[in-house]
mmCIF file of C-alpha atoms in Angstrom:
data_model
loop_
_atom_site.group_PDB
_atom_site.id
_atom_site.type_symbol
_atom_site.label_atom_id
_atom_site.label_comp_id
_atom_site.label_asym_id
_atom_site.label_seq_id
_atom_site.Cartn_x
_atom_site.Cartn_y
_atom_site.Cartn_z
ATOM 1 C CA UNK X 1 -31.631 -14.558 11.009
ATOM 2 C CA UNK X 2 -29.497 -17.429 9.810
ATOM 3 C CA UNK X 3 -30.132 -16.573 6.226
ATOM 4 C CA UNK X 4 -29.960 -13.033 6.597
ATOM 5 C CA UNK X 5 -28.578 -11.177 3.732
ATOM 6 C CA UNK X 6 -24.622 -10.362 4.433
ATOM 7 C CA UNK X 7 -23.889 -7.177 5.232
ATOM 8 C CA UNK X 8 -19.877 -7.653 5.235
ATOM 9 C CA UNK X 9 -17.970 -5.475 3.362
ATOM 10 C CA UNK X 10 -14.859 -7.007 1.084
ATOM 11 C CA UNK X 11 -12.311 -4.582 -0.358
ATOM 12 C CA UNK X 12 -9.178 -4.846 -1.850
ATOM 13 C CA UNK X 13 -7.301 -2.266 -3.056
ATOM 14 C CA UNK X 14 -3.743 -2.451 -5.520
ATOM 15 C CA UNK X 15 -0.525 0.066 -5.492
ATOM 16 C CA UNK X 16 2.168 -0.491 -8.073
ATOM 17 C CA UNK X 17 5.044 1.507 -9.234
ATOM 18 C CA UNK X 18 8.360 1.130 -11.362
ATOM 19 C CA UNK X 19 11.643 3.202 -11.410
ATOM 20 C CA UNK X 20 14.517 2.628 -13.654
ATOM 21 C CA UNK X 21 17.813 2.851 -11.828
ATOM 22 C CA UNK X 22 21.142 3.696 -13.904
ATOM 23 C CA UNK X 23 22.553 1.306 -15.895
ATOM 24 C CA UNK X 24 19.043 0.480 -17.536
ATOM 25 C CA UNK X 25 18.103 -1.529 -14.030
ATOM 26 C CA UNK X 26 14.274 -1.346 -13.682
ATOM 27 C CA UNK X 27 12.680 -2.000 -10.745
ATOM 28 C CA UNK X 28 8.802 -2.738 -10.478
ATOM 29 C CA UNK X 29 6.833 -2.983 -7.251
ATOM 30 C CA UNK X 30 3.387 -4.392 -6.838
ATOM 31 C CA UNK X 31 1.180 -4.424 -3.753
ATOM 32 C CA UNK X 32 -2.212 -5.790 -2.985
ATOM 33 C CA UNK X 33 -4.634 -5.950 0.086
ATOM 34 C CA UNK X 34 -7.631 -8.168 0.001
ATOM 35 C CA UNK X 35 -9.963 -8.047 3.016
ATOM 36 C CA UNK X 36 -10.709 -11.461 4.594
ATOM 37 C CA UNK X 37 -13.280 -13.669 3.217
ATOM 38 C CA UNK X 38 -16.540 -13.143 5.015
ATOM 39 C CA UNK X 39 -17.847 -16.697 6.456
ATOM 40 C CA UNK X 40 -20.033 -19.049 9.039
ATOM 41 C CA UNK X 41 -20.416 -22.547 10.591
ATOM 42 C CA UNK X 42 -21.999 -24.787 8.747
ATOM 43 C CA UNK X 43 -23.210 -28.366 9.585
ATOM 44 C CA UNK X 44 -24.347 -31.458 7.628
ATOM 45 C CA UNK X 45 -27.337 -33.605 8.582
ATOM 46 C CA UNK X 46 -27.835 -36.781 7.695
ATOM 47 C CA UNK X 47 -30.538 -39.753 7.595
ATOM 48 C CA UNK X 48 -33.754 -38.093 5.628
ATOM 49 C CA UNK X 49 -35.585 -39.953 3.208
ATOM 50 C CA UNK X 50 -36.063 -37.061 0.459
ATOM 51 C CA UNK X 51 -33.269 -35.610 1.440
ATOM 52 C CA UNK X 52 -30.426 -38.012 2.482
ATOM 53 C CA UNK X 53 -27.950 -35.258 3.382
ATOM 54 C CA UNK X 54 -28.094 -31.388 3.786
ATOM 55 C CA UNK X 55 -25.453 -28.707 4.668
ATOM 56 C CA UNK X 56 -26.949 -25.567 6.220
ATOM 57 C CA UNK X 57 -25.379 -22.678 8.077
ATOM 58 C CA UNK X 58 -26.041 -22.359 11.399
ATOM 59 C CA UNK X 59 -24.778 -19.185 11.887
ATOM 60 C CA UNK X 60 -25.729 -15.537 10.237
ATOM 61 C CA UNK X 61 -23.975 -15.673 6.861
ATOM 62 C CA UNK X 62 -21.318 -13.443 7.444
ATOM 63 C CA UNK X 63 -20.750 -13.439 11.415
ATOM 64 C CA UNK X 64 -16.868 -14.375 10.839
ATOM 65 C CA UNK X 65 -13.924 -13.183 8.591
ATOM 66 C CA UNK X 66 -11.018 -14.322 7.602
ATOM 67 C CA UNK X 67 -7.779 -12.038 8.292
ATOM 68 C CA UNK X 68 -6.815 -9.659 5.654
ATOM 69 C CA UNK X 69 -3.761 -10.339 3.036
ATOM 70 C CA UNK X 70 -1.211 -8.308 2.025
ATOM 71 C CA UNK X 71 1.070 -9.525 -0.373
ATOM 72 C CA UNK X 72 4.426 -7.592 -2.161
ATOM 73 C CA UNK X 73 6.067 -8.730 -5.442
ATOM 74 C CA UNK X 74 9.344 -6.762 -6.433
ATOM 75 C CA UNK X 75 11.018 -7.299 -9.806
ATOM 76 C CA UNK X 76 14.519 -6.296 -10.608
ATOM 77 C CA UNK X 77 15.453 -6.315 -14.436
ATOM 78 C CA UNK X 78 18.466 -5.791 -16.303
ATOM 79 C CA UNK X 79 18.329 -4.998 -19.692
ATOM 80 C CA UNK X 80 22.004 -5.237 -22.451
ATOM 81 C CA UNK X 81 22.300 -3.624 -25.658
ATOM 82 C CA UNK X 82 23.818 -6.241 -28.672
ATOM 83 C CA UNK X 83 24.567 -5.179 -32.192
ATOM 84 C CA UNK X 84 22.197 -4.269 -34.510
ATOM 85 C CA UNK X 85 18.826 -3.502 -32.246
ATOM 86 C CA UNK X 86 19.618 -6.773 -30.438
ATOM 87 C CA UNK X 87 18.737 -7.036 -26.239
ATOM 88 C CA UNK X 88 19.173 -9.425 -23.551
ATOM 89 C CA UNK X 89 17.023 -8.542 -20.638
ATOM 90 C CA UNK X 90 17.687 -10.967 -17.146
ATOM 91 C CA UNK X 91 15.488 -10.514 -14.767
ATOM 92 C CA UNK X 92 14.352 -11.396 -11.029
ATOM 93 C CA UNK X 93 10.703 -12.023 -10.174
ATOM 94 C CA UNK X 94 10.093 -12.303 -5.971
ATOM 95 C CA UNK X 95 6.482 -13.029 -4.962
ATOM 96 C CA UNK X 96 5.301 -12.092 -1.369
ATOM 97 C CA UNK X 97 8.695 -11.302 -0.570
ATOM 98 C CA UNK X 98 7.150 -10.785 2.666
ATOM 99 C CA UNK X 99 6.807 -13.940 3.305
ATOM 100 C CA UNK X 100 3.574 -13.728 5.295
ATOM 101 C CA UNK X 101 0.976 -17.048 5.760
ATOM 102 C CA UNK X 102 -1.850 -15.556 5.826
ATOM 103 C CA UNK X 103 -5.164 -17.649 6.215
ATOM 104 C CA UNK X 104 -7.316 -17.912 2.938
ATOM 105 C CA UNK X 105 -9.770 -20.597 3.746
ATOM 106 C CA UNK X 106 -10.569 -22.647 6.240
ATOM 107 C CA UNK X 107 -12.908 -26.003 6.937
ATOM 108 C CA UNK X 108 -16.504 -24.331 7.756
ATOM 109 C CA UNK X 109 -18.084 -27.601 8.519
ATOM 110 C CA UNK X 110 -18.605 -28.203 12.290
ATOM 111 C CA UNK X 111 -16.409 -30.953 13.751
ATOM 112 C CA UNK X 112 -13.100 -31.860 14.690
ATOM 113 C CA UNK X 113 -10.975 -29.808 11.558
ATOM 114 C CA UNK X 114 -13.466 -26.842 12.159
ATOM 115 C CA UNK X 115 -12.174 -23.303 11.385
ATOM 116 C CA UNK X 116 -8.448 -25.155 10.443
ATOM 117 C CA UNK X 117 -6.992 -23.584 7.571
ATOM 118 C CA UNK X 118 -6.921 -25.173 4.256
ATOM 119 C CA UNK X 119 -5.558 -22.834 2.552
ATOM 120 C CA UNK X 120 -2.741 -20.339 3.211
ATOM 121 C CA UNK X 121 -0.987 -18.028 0.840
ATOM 122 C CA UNK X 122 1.597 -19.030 -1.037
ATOM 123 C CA UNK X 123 5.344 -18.313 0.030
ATOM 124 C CA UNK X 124 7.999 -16.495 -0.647
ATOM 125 C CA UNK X 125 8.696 -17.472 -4.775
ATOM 126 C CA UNK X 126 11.785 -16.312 -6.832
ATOM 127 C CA UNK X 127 11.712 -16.699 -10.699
ATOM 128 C CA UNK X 128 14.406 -16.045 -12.622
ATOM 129 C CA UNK X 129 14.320 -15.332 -16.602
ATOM 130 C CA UNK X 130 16.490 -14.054 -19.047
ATOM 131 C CA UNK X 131 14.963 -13.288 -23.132
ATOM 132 C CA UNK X 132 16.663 -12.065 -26.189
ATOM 133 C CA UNK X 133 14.902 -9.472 -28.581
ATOM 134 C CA UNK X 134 15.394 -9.135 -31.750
#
């Protein structure tokens, strides 16, 4: 049963929209949900001959999960008109403006770090950008 074949479902599913506001400001939205990463304990022997060192799950493949993620990115954008066809367009990029920390990954191997996270989403990010068209 340890190697059974994993029966875990992953999904994720995206929503975006945009609206332009008057004044030419644009406003996008983007959300995402990813379900958690299906996983199980694994641990590493040690001391064979032939094989020196193996890492094997010890549980069914499958028989944890990570939490799901849900992350929002917003964009505000303001666009100018110039002379002759020319455009200036500054604009505001905010990923996960949440601001969640959701677990990604964590250490699988049995032991003193096992199931600590090693990785955690990314936080809150603003970018800021301005371009000129012409």
């Amino acid at each position: 049963e340890i190697f059974a074949l994993d029966e875990g479902w992953e999904s994720s599913g995206k929503i975006s929209g945009v609206y332009r506001f008057p004044f030419d400001v644009l406003t996008s939205v983007n959300y995402e949900r990813r379900s958690g990463y299906y996983w199980a304990r694994t641990v590493r022997f040690t001391g064979g001959r032939t094989i020196p060192n193996i890492t094997i799950p010890v549980e069914a493949v499958g028989s944890r999960q990570l939490p799901a993620s849900n992350q929002l990115d917003v964009r505000f954008e303001k666009s100018f008109k110039l002379n002759k066809g020319q455009r200036v367009a500054v604009r505001a990029n905010a990923f996960n403006i949440l601001n969640l920390n959701t677990v990604l990954n964590v250490t699988r191997l049995s032991g003193p770090n096992f199931a600590k996270p090693t990785v955690i989403m990314d936080p809150r990010i603003w970018e800021f950008s301005t371009t000129y068209s012409f």
